[in-house]
Amino acid sequence: DSRPDPLRARFEGLVQQYGRLVRHVVGRTAGTHAESLGEDVEQEVLLALWTQVRAGRDIASPAAYLHQAATRETIRMVR
């Protein structure tokens, strides 16, 4: 099937548009731990985003959602 998957396209668009935000939040929140935690936090946050998109949930403010998710996940991993 060569038709594009609309859910995947939506997810990839959000990642393209807001991926840098997640990395920025990790850097500000984790401080000296940012480098070692960055990829893990990003992976967890993007998995949560994919779960929301795949479930068909409308994310009214993707920037706010990703900022909150990245902050929460960074704090969880620093502890």
PDB file of N, CA, C and O in Angstrom:
ATOM      1  N   ASP A   1       0.846  -1.182   0.000  1.00  0.00           N
ATOM      2  CA  ASP A   1       0.000   0.000   0.000  1.00  0.00           C
ATOM      3  C   ASP A   1       0.888   1.242   0.000  1.00  0.00           C
ATOM      4  O   ASP A   1       1.659   1.462   0.927  1.00  0.00           O
ATOM      5  N   SER A   2       0.779   2.055  -1.021  1.00  0.00           N
ATOM      6  CA  SER A   2       1.651   3.219  -1.160  1.00  0.00           C
ATOM      7  C   SER A   2       1.006   4.507  -0.648  1.00  0.00           C
ATOM      8  O   SER A   2       1.593   5.571  -0.760  1.00  0.00           O
ATOM      9  N   ARG A   3      -0.190   4.413  -0.084  1.00  0.00           N
ATOM     10  CA  ARG A   3      -0.844   5.607   0.451  1.00  0.00           C
ATOM     11  C   ARG A   3      -0.148   6.033   1.745  1.00  0.00           C
ATOM     12  O   ARG A   3       0.199   5.204   2.573  1.00  0.00           O
ATOM     13  N   PRO A   4       0.026   7.346   1.919  1.00  0.00           N
ATOM     14  CA  PRO A   4       0.665   7.810   3.154  1.00  0.00           C
ATOM     15  C   PRO A   4      -0.260   7.601   4.350  1.00  0.00           C
ATOM     16  O   PRO A   4      -1.478   7.715   4.244  1.00  0.00           O
ATOM     17  N   ASP A   5       0.319   7.268   5.467  1.00  0.00           N
ATOM     18  CA  ASP A   5      -0.421   7.069   6.706  1.00  0.00           C
ATOM     19  C   ASP A   5      -0.647   8.438   7.348  1.00  0.00           C
ATOM     20  O   ASP A   5       0.321   9.099   7.740  1.00  0.00           O
ATOM     21  N   PRO A   6      -1.892   8.888   7.470  1.00  0.00           N
ATOM     22  CA  PRO A   6      -2.142  10.230   8.007  1.00  0.00           C
ATOM     23  C   PRO A   6      -1.694  10.397   9.466  1.00  0.00           C
ATOM     24  O   PRO A   6      -1.267  11.475   9.852  1.00  0.00           O
ATOM     25  N   LEU A   7      -1.788   9.337  10.258  1.00  0.00           N
ATOM     26  CA  LEU A   7      -1.337   9.442  11.648  1.00  0.00           C
ATOM     27  C   LEU A   7       0.176   9.621  11.715  1.00  0.00           C
ATOM     28  O   LEU A   7       0.687  10.447  12.469  1.00  0.00           O
ATOM     29  N   ARG A   8       0.861   8.849  10.911  1.00  0.00           N
ATOM     30  CA  ARG A   8       2.326   8.964  10.878  1.00  0.00           C
ATOM     31  C   ARG A   8       2.748  10.337  10.370  1.00  0.00           C
ATOM     32  O   ARG A   8       3.674  10.954  10.897  1.00  0.00           O
ATOM     33  N   ALA A   9       2.043  10.820   9.357  1.00  0.00           N
ATOM     34  CA  ALA A   9       2.353  12.148   8.816  1.00  0.00           C
ATOM     35  C   ALA A   9       2.127  13.228   9.867  1.00  0.00           C
ATOM     36  O   ALA A   9       2.930  14.156  10.000  1.00  0.00           O
ATOM     37  N   ARG A  10       1.053  13.114  10.630  1.00  0.00           N
ATOM     38  CA  ARG A  10       0.773  14.092  11.708  1.00  0.00           C
ATOM     39  C   ARG A  10       1.871  14.036  12.760  1.00  0.00           C
ATOM     40  O   ARG A  10       2.386  15.059  13.193  1.00  0.00           O
ATOM     41  N   PHE A  11       2.230  12.829  13.179  1.00  0.00           N
ATOM     42  CA  PHE A  11       3.286  12.654  14.180  1.00  0.00           C
ATOM     43  C   PHE A  11       4.599  13.250  13.685  1.00  0.00           C
ATOM     44  O   PHE A  11       5.254  14.023  14.393  1.00  0.00           O
ATOM     45  N   GLU A  12       4.987  12.897  12.478  1.00  0.00           N
ATOM     46  CA  GLU A  12       6.253  13.389  11.934  1.00  0.00           C
ATOM     47  C   GLU A  12       6.252  14.909  11.794  1.00  0.00           C
ATOM     48  O   GLU A  12       7.268  15.559  12.030  1.00  0.00           O
ATOM     49  N   GLY A  13       5.105  15.472  11.451  1.00  0.00           N
ATOM     50  CA  GLY A  13       4.992  16.924  11.369  1.00  0.00           C
ATOM     51  C   GLY A  13       5.185  17.580  12.725  1.00  0.00           C
ATOM     52  O   GLY A  13       5.867  18.612  12.842  1.00  0.00           O
ATOM     53  N   LEU A  14       4.593  16.993  13.760  1.00  0.00           N
ATOM     54  CA  LEU A  14       4.753  17.530  15.115  1.00  0.00           C
ATOM     55  C   LEU A  14       6.201  17.413  15.586  1.00  0.00           C
ATOM     56  O   LEU A  14       6.740  18.339  16.197  1.00  0.00           O
ATOM     57  N   VAL A  15       6.824  16.293  15.294  1.00  0.00           N
ATOM     58  CA  VAL A  15       8.231  16.101  15.674  1.00  0.00           C
ATOM     59  C   VAL A  15       9.099  17.124  14.951  1.00  0.00           C
ATOM     60  O   VAL A  15       9.987  17.744  15.561  1.00  0.00           O
ATOM     61  N   GLN A  16       8.847  17.308  13.672  1.00  0.00           N
ATOM     62  CA  GLN A  16       9.612  18.279  12.892  1.00  0.00           C
ATOM     63  C   GLN A  16       9.458  19.678  13.473  1.00  0.00           C
ATOM     64  O   GLN A  16      10.423  20.423  13.602  1.00  0.00           O
ATOM     65  N   GLN A  17       8.239  20.024  13.826  1.00  0.00           N
ATOM     66  CA  GLN A  17       7.955  21.384  14.287  1.00  0.00           C
ATOM     67  C   GLN A  17       8.406  21.625  15.727  1.00  0.00           C
ATOM     68  O   GLN A  17       8.858  22.723  16.046  1.00  0.00           O
ATOM     69  N   TYR A  18       8.288  20.616  16.603  1.00  0.00           N
ATOM     70  CA  TYR A  18       8.506  20.837  18.023  1.00  0.00           C
ATOM     71  C   TYR A  18       9.647  20.027  18.634  1.00  0.00           C
ATOM     72  O   TYR A  18       9.884  20.109  19.841  1.00  0.00           O
ATOM     73  N   GLY A  19      10.362  19.265  17.849  1.00  0.00           N
ATOM     74  CA  GLY A  19      11.444  18.438  18.384  1.00  0.00           C
ATOM     75  C   GLY A  19      12.507  19.233  19.115  1.00  0.00           C
ATOM     76  O   GLY A  19      13.014  18.814  20.154  1.00  0.00           O
ATOM     77  N   ARG A  20      12.844  20.397  18.591  1.00  0.00           N
ATOM     78  CA  ARG A  20      13.852  21.236  19.247  1.00  0.00           C
ATOM     79  C   ARG A  20      13.372  21.708  20.614  1.00  0.00           C
ATOM     80  O   ARG A  20      14.177  21.899  21.521  1.00  0.00           O
ATOM     81  N   LEU A  21      12.076  21.916  20.768  1.00  0.00           N
ATOM     82  CA  LEU A  21      11.523  22.346  22.050  1.00  0.00           C
ATOM     83  C   LEU A  21      11.820  21.316  23.129  1.00  0.00           C
ATOM     84  O   LEU A  21      12.220  21.663  24.246  1.00  0.00           O
ATOM     85  N   VAL A  22      11.649  20.054  22.811  1.00  0.00           N
ATOM     86  CA  VAL A  22      11.904  18.987  23.783  1.00  0.00           C
ATOM     87  C   VAL A  22      13.366  19.034  24.222  1.00  0.00           C
ATOM     88  O   VAL A  22      13.666  19.005  25.416  1.00  0.00           O
ATOM     89  N   ARG A  23      14.275  19.145  23.279  1.00  0.00           N
ATOM     90  CA  ARG A  23      15.703  19.203  23.625  1.00  0.00           C
ATOM     91  C   ARG A  23      16.033  20.437  24.455  1.00  0.00           C
ATOM     92  O   ARG A  23      16.831  20.380  25.386  1.00  0.00           O
ATOM     93  N   HIS A  24      15.392  21.545  24.151  1.00  0.00           N
ATOM     94  CA  HIS A  24      15.606  22.776  24.901  1.00  0.00           C
ATOM     95  C   HIS A  24      15.141  22.612  26.356  1.00  0.00           C
ATOM     96  O   HIS A  24      15.842  23.010  27.286  1.00  0.00           O
ATOM     97  N   VAL A  25      13.971  22.038  26.535  1.00  0.00           N
ATOM     98  CA  VAL A  25      13.437  21.834  27.889  1.00  0.00           C
ATOM     99  C   VAL A  25      14.351  20.908  28.690  1.00  0.00           C
ATOM    100  O   VAL A  25      14.638  21.169  29.860  1.00  0.00           O
ATOM    101  N   VAL A  26      14.833  19.849  28.065  1.00  0.00           N
ATOM    102  CA  VAL A  26      15.745  18.931  28.752  1.00  0.00           C
ATOM    103  C   VAL A  26      16.992  19.695  29.198  1.00  0.00           C
ATOM    104  O   VAL A  26      17.423  19.577  30.346  1.00  0.00           O
ATOM    105  N   GLY A  27      17.549  20.505  28.324  1.00  0.00           N
ATOM    106  CA  GLY A  27      18.748  21.267  28.661  1.00  0.00           C
ATOM    107  C   GLY A  27      18.534  22.212  29.822  1.00  0.00           C
ATOM    108  O   GLY A  27      19.367  22.302  30.730  1.00  0.00           O
ATOM    109  N   ARG A  28      17.401  22.885  29.841  1.00  0.00           N
ATOM    110  CA  ARG A  28      17.116  23.833  30.920  1.00  0.00           C
ATOM    111  C   ARG A  28      16.752  23.123  32.217  1.00  0.00           C
ATOM    112  O   ARG A  28      17.090  23.603  33.286  1.00  0.00           O
ATOM    113  N   THR A  29      16.082  22.019  32.139  1.00  0.00           N
ATOM    114  CA  THR A  29      15.593  21.343  33.340  1.00  0.00           C
ATOM    115  C   THR A  29      16.648  20.439  33.961  1.00  0.00           C
ATOM    116  O   THR A  29      16.753  20.369  35.186  1.00  0.00           O
ATOM    117  N   ALA A  30      17.433  19.760  33.156  1.00  0.00           N
ATOM    118  CA  ALA A  30      18.373  18.765  33.673  1.00  0.00           C
ATOM    119  C   ALA A  30      19.720  19.351  34.063  1.00  0.00           C
ATOM    120  O   ALA A  30      20.486  18.704  34.772  1.00  0.00           O
ATOM    121  N   GLY A  31      20.032  20.540  33.604  1.00  0.00           N
ATOM    122  CA  GLY A  31      21.305  21.154  33.944  1.00  0.00           C
ATOM    123  C   GLY A  31      22.469  20.289  33.504  1.00  0.00           C
ATOM    124  O   GLY A  31      22.590  19.935  32.338  1.00  0.00           O
ATOM    125  N   THR A  32      23.321  19.899  34.459  1.00  0.00           N
ATOM    126  CA  THR A  32      24.522  19.128  34.131  1.00  0.00           C
ATOM    127  C   THR A  32      24.204  17.719  33.647  1.00  0.00           C
ATOM    128  O   THR A  32      25.058  17.068  33.065  1.00  0.00           O
ATOM    129  N   HIS A  33      22.990  17.255  33.870  1.00  0.00           N
ATOM    130  CA  HIS A  33      22.598  15.908  33.446  1.00  0.00           C
ATOM    131  C   HIS A  33      22.025  15.886  32.022  1.00  0.00           C
ATOM    132  O   HIS A  33      21.712  14.822  31.498  1.00  0.00           O
ATOM    133  N   ALA A  34      21.880  17.056  31.419  1.00  0.00           N
ATOM    134  CA  ALA A  34      21.178  17.161  30.140  1.00  0.00           C
ATOM    135  C   ALA A  34      21.780  16.280  29.051  1.00  0.00           C
ATOM    136  O   ALA A  34      21.047  15.605  28.322  1.00  0.00           O
ATOM    137  N   GLU A  35      23.081  16.271  28.947  1.00  0.00           N
ATOM    138  CA  GLU A  35      23.710  15.508  27.867  1.00  0.00           C
ATOM    139  C   GLU A  35      23.443  14.010  28.002  1.00  0.00           C
ATOM    140  O   GLU A  35      23.132  13.334  27.038  1.00  0.00           O
ATOM    141  N   SER A  36      23.532  13.508  29.216  1.00  0.00           N
ATOM    142  CA  SER A  36      23.343  12.069  29.414  1.00  0.00           C
ATOM    143  C   SER A  36      21.876  11.657  29.352  1.00  0.00           C
ATOM    144  O   SER A  36      21.567  10.514  29.036  1.00  0.00           O
ATOM    145  N   LEU A  37      20.963  12.571  29.640  1.00  0.00           N
ATOM    146  CA  LEU A  37      19.539  12.228  29.662  1.00  0.00           C
ATOM    147  C   LEU A  37      18.791  12.600  28.392  1.00  0.00           C
ATOM    148  O   LEU A  37      17.692  12.105  28.151  1.00  0.00           O
ATOM    149  N   GLY A  38      19.372  13.470  27.590  1.00  0.00           N
ATOM    150  CA  GLY A  38      18.655  14.051  26.457  1.00  0.00           C
ATOM    151  C   GLY A  38      17.951  13.069  25.556  1.00  0.00           C
ATOM    152  O   GLY A  38      16.755  13.190  25.300  1.00  0.00           O
ATOM    153  N   GLU A  39      18.665  12.084  25.069  1.00  0.00           N
ATOM    154  CA  GLU A  39      18.063  11.132  24.128  1.00  0.00           C
ATOM    155  C   GLU A  39      16.989  10.275  24.791  1.00  0.00           C
ATOM    156  O   GLU A  39      15.959   9.990  24.180  1.00  0.00           O
ATOM    157  N   ASP A  40      17.240   9.870  26.045  1.00  0.00           N
ATOM    158  CA  ASP A  40      16.247   9.042  26.741  1.00  0.00           C
ATOM    159  C   ASP A  40      14.949   9.807  26.976  1.00  0.00           C
ATOM    160  O   ASP A  40      13.856   9.278  26.765  1.00  0.00           O
ATOM    161  N   VAL A  41      15.069  11.045  27.425  1.00  0.00           N
ATOM    162  CA  VAL A  41      13.877  11.872  27.656  1.00  0.00           C
ATOM    163  C   VAL A  41      13.149  12.092  26.340  1.00  0.00           C
ATOM    164  O   VAL A  41      11.930  11.928  26.264  1.00  0.00           O
ATOM    165  N   GLU A  42      13.896  12.448  25.310  1.00  0.00           N
ATOM    166  CA  GLU A  42      13.275  12.703  24.009  1.00  0.00           C
ATOM    167  C   GLU A  42      12.514  11.464  23.522  1.00  0.00           C
ATOM    168  O   GLU A  42      11.384  11.566  23.047  1.00  0.00           O
ATOM    169  N   GLN A  43      13.110  10.308  23.669  1.00  0.00           N
ATOM    170  CA  GLN A  43      12.462   9.070  23.233  1.00  0.00           C
ATOM    171  C   GLN A  43      11.160   8.828  24.003  1.00  0.00           C
ATOM    172  O   GLN A  43      10.132   8.488  23.412  1.00  0.00           O
ATOM    173  N   GLU A  44      11.183   9.012  25.316  1.00  0.00           N
ATOM    174  CA  GLU A  44       9.975   8.807  26.128  1.00  0.00           C
ATOM    175  C   GLU A  44       8.878   9.809  25.778  1.00  0.00           C
ATOM    176  O   GLU A  44       7.703   9.447  25.688  1.00  0.00           O
ATOM    177  N   VAL A  45       9.266  11.059  25.581  1.00  0.00           N
ATOM    178  CA  VAL A  45       8.287  12.098  25.245  1.00  0.00           C
ATOM    179  C   VAL A  45       7.677  11.832  23.869  1.00  0.00           C
ATOM    180  O   VAL A  45       6.464  11.950  23.687  1.00  0.00           O
ATOM    181  N   LEU A  46       8.508  11.450  22.909  1.00  0.00           N
ATOM    182  CA  LEU A  46       7.975  11.178  21.577  1.00  0.00           C
ATOM    183  C   LEU A  46       7.105   9.925  21.556  1.00  0.00           C
ATOM    184  O   LEU A  46       6.123   9.867  20.816  1.00  0.00           O
ATOM    185  N   LEU A  47       7.430   8.957  22.383  1.00  0.00           N
ATOM    186  CA  LEU A  47       6.568   7.780  22.503  1.00  0.00           C
ATOM    187  C   LEU A  47       5.204   8.184  23.062  1.00  0.00           C
ATOM    188  O   LEU A  47       4.162   7.731  22.571  1.00  0.00           O
ATOM    189  N   ALA A  48       5.203   9.053  24.068  1.00  0.00           N
ATOM    190  CA  ALA A  48       3.932   9.536  24.632  1.00  0.00           C
ATOM    191  C   ALA A  48       3.142  10.313  23.580  1.00  0.00           C
ATOM    192  O   ALA A  48       1.913  10.161  23.478  1.00  0.00           O
ATOM    193  N   LEU A  49       3.842  11.122  22.792  1.00  0.00           N
ATOM    194  CA  LEU A  49       3.177  11.876  21.725  1.00  0.00           C
ATOM    195  C   LEU A  49       2.571  10.922  20.696  1.00  0.00           C
ATOM    196  O   LEU A  49       1.424  11.088  20.283  1.00  0.00           O
ATOM    197  N   TRP A  50       3.335   9.923  20.280  1.00  0.00           N
ATOM    198  CA  TRP A  50       2.831   8.945  19.311  1.00  0.00           C
ATOM    199  C   TRP A  50       1.587   8.238  19.853  1.00  0.00           C
ATOM    200  O   TRP A  50       0.616   8.027  19.127  1.00  0.00           O
ATOM    201  N   THR A  51       1.602   7.908  21.128  1.00  0.00           N
ATOM    202  CA  THR A  51       0.452   7.248  21.750  1.00  0.00           C
ATOM    203  C   THR A  51      -0.795   8.132  21.647  1.00  0.00           C
ATOM    204  O   THR A  51      -1.887   7.641  21.335  1.00  0.00           O
ATOM    205  N   GLN A  52      -0.620   9.426  21.887  1.00  0.00           N
ATOM    206  CA  GLN A  52      -1.744  10.361  21.791  1.00  0.00           C
ATOM    207  C   GLN A  52      -2.245  10.476  20.350  1.00  0.00           C
ATOM    208  O   GLN A  52      -3.454  10.431  20.101  1.00  0.00           O
ATOM    209  N   VAL A  53      -1.322  10.628  19.426  1.00  0.00           N
ATOM    210  CA  VAL A  53      -1.697  10.771  18.008  1.00  0.00           C
ATOM    211  C   VAL A  53      -2.386   9.502  17.509  1.00  0.00           C
ATOM    212  O   VAL A  53      -3.429   9.557  16.857  1.00  0.00           O
ATOM    213  N   ARG A  54      -1.805   8.362  17.849  1.00  0.00           N
ATOM    214  CA  ARG A  54      -2.355   7.082  17.393  1.00  0.00           C
ATOM    215  C   ARG A  54      -3.752   6.817  17.940  1.00  0.00           C
ATOM    216  O   ARG A  54      -4.594   6.211  17.272  1.00  0.00           O
ATOM    217  N   ALA A  55      -4.007   7.324  19.159  1.00  0.00           N
ATOM    218  CA  ALA A  55      -5.329   7.156  19.764  1.00  0.00           C
ATOM    219  C   ALA A  55      -6.344   8.139  19.192  1.00  0.00           C
ATOM    220  O   ALA A  55      -7.522   8.095  19.544  1.00  0.00           O
ATOM    221  N   GLY A  56      -5.875   9.028  18.315  1.00  0.00           N
ATOM    222  CA  GLY A  56      -6.783   9.988  17.694  1.00  0.00           C
ATOM    223  C   GLY A  56      -7.119  11.170  18.577  1.00  0.00           C
ATOM    224  O   GLY A  56      -8.059  11.912  18.293  1.00  0.00           O
ATOM    225  N   ARG A  57      -6.360  11.354  19.641  1.00  0.00           N
ATOM    226  CA  ARG A  57      -6.628  12.476  20.550  1.00  0.00           C
ATOM    227  C   ARG A  57      -6.120  13.772  19.926  1.00  0.00           C
ATOM    228  O   ARG A  57      -5.019  13.829  19.405  1.00  0.00           O
ATOM    229  N   ASP A  58      -6.927  14.793  20.036  1.00  0.00           N
ATOM    230  CA  ASP A  58      -6.528  16.098  19.530  1.00  0.00           C
ATOM    231  C   ASP A  58      -5.698  16.798  20.600  1.00  0.00           C
ATOM    232  O   ASP A  58      -6.122  16.921  21.746  1.00  0.00           O
ATOM    233  N   ILE A  59      -4.517  17.225  20.241  1.00  0.00           N
ATOM    234  CA  ILE A  59      -3.655  17.957  21.161  1.00  0.00           C
ATOM    235  C   ILE A  59      -3.822  19.428  20.811  1.00  0.00           C
ATOM    236  O   ILE A  59      -3.292  19.901  19.804  1.00  0.00           O
ATOM    237  N   ALA A  60      -4.581  20.136  21.640  1.00  0.00           N
ATOM    238  CA  ALA A  60      -4.928  21.526  21.342  1.00  0.00           C
ATOM    239  C   ALA A  60      -3.693  22.412  21.233  1.00  0.00           C
ATOM    240  O   ALA A  60      -3.626  23.280  20.367  1.00  0.00           O
ATOM    241  N   SER A  61      -2.731  22.199  22.114  1.00  0.00           N
ATOM    242  CA  SER A  61      -1.501  22.995  22.087  1.00  0.00           C
ATOM    243  C   SER A  61      -0.306  22.051  22.152  1.00  0.00           C
ATOM    244  O   SER A  61       0.160  21.708  23.242  1.00  0.00           O
ATOM    245  N   PRO A  62       0.195  21.619  21.002  1.00  0.00           N
ATOM    246  CA  PRO A  62       1.313  20.679  20.999  1.00  0.00           C
ATOM    247  C   PRO A  62       2.539  21.203  21.745  1.00  0.00           C
ATOM    248  O   PRO A  62       3.210  20.453  22.442  1.00  0.00           O
ATOM    249  N   ALA A  63       2.823  22.491  21.633  1.00  0.00           N
ATOM    250  CA  ALA A  63       3.985  23.055  22.330  1.00  0.00           C
ATOM    251  C   ALA A  63       3.825  22.906  23.838  1.00  0.00           C
ATOM    252  O   ALA A  63       4.760  22.487  24.533  1.00  0.00           O
ATOM    253  N   ALA A  64       2.658  23.225  24.365  1.00  0.00           N
ATOM    254  CA  ALA A  64       2.420  23.107  25.803  1.00  0.00           C
ATOM    255  C   ALA A  64       2.470  21.644  26.240  1.00  0.00           C
ATOM    256  O   ALA A  64       3.048  21.315  27.285  1.00  0.00           O
ATOM    257  N   TYR A  65       1.874  20.764  25.453  1.00  0.00           N
ATOM    258  CA  TYR A  65       1.887  19.341  25.774  1.00  0.00           C
ATOM    259  C   TYR A  65       3.318  18.815  25.844  1.00  0.00           C
ATOM    260  O   TYR A  65       3.702  18.133  26.798  1.00  0.00           O
ATOM    261  N   LEU A  66       4.118  19.127  24.828  1.00  0.00           N
ATOM    262  CA  LEU A  66       5.491  18.619  24.780  1.00  0.00           C
ATOM    263  C   LEU A  66       6.365  19.258  25.851  1.00  0.00           C
ATOM    264  O   LEU A  66       7.219  18.591  26.439  1.00  0.00           O
ATOM    265  N   HIS A  67       6.149  20.524  26.138  1.00  0.00           N
ATOM    266  CA  HIS A  67       6.912  21.196  27.195  1.00  0.00           C
ATOM    267  C   HIS A  67       6.642  20.521  28.534  1.00  0.00           C
ATOM    268  O   HIS A  67       7.571  20.201  29.285  1.00  0.00           O
ATOM    269  N   GLN A  68       5.378  20.302  28.841  1.00  0.00           N
ATOM    270  CA  GLN A  68       5.015  19.669  30.106  1.00  0.00           C
ATOM    271  C   GLN A  68       5.537  18.233  30.175  1.00  0.00           C
ATOM    272  O   GLN A  68       6.086  17.808  31.196  1.00  0.00           O
ATOM    273  N   ALA A  69       5.378  17.491  29.099  1.00  0.00           N
ATOM    274  CA  ALA A  69       5.843  16.097  29.084  1.00  0.00           C
ATOM    275  C   ALA A  69       7.356  16.024  29.236  1.00  0.00           C
ATOM    276  O   ALA A  69       7.878  15.183  29.976  1.00  0.00           O
ATOM    277  N   ALA A  70       8.081  16.907  28.557  1.00  0.00           N
ATOM    278  CA  ALA A  70       9.542  16.906  28.646  1.00  0.00           C
ATOM    279  C   ALA A  70      10.006  17.305  30.042  1.00  0.00           C
ATOM    280  O   ALA A  70      10.942  16.714  30.584  1.00  0.00           O
ATOM    281  N   THR A  71       9.360  18.288  30.633  1.00  0.00           N
ATOM    282  CA  THR A  71       9.715  18.701  31.990  1.00  0.00           C
ATOM    283  C   THR A  71       9.487  17.567  32.972  1.00  0.00           C
ATOM    284  O   THR A  71      10.354  17.231  33.780  1.00  0.00           O
ATOM    285  N   ARG A  72       8.318  16.968  32.901  1.00  0.00           N
ATOM    286  CA  ARG A  72       7.958  15.871  33.817  1.00  0.00           C
ATOM    287  C   ARG A  72       8.919  14.701  33.666  1.00  0.00           C
ATOM    288  O   ARG A  72       9.415  14.145  34.654  1.00  0.00           O
ATOM    289  N   GLU A  73       9.207  14.317  32.435  1.00  0.00           N
ATOM    290  CA  GLU A  73      10.077  13.159  32.194  1.00  0.00           C
ATOM    291  C   GLU A  73      11.519  13.462  32.606  1.00  0.00           C
ATOM    292  O   GLU A  73      12.209  12.596  33.168  1.00  0.00           O
ATOM    293  N   THR A  74      11.979  14.667  32.374  1.00  0.00           N
ATOM    294  CA  THR A  74      13.343  15.036  32.773  1.00  0.00           C
ATOM    295  C   THR A  74      13.484  14.971  34.282  1.00  0.00           C
ATOM    296  O   THR A  74      14.451  14.395  34.813  1.00  0.00           O
ATOM    297  N   ILE A  75      12.526  15.545  34.995  1.00  0.00           N
ATOM    298  CA  ILE A  75      12.566  15.513  36.458  1.00  0.00           C
ATOM    299  C   ILE A  75      12.524  14.080  36.959  1.00  0.00           C
ATOM    300  O   ILE A  75      13.259  13.706  37.876  1.00  0.00           O
ATOM    301  N   ARG A  76      11.681  13.259  36.344  1.00  0.00           N
ATOM    302  CA  ARG A  76      11.588  11.854  36.758  1.00  0.00           C
ATOM    303  C   ARG A  76      12.934  11.158  36.585  1.00  0.00           C
ATOM    304  O   ARG A  76      13.375  10.397  37.446  1.00  0.00           O
ATOM    305  N   MET A  77      13.603  11.418  35.486  1.00  0.00           N
ATOM    306  CA  MET A  77      14.880  10.729  35.227  1.00  0.00           C
ATOM    307  C   MET A  77      16.032  11.272  36.073  1.00  0.00           C
ATOM    308  O   MET A  77      16.959  10.534  36.380  1.00  0.00           O
ATOM    309  N   VAL A  78      15.982  12.545  36.422  1.00  0.00           N
ATOM    310  CA  VAL A  78      17.036  13.113  37.257  1.00  0.00           C
ATOM    311  C   VAL A  78      16.968  12.534  38.662  1.00  0.00           C
ATOM    312  O   VAL A  78      18.004  12.303  39.300  1.00  0.00           O
ATOM    313  N   ARG A  79      15.779  12.272  39.141  1.00  0.00           N
ATOM    314  CA  ARG A  79      15.617  11.701  40.488  1.00  0.00           C
ATOM    315  C   ARG A  79      16.185  10.324  40.490  1.00  0.00           C
ATOM    316  O   ARG A  79      16.703   9.655  41.084  1.00  0.00           O
TER     317      ARG A  79
END
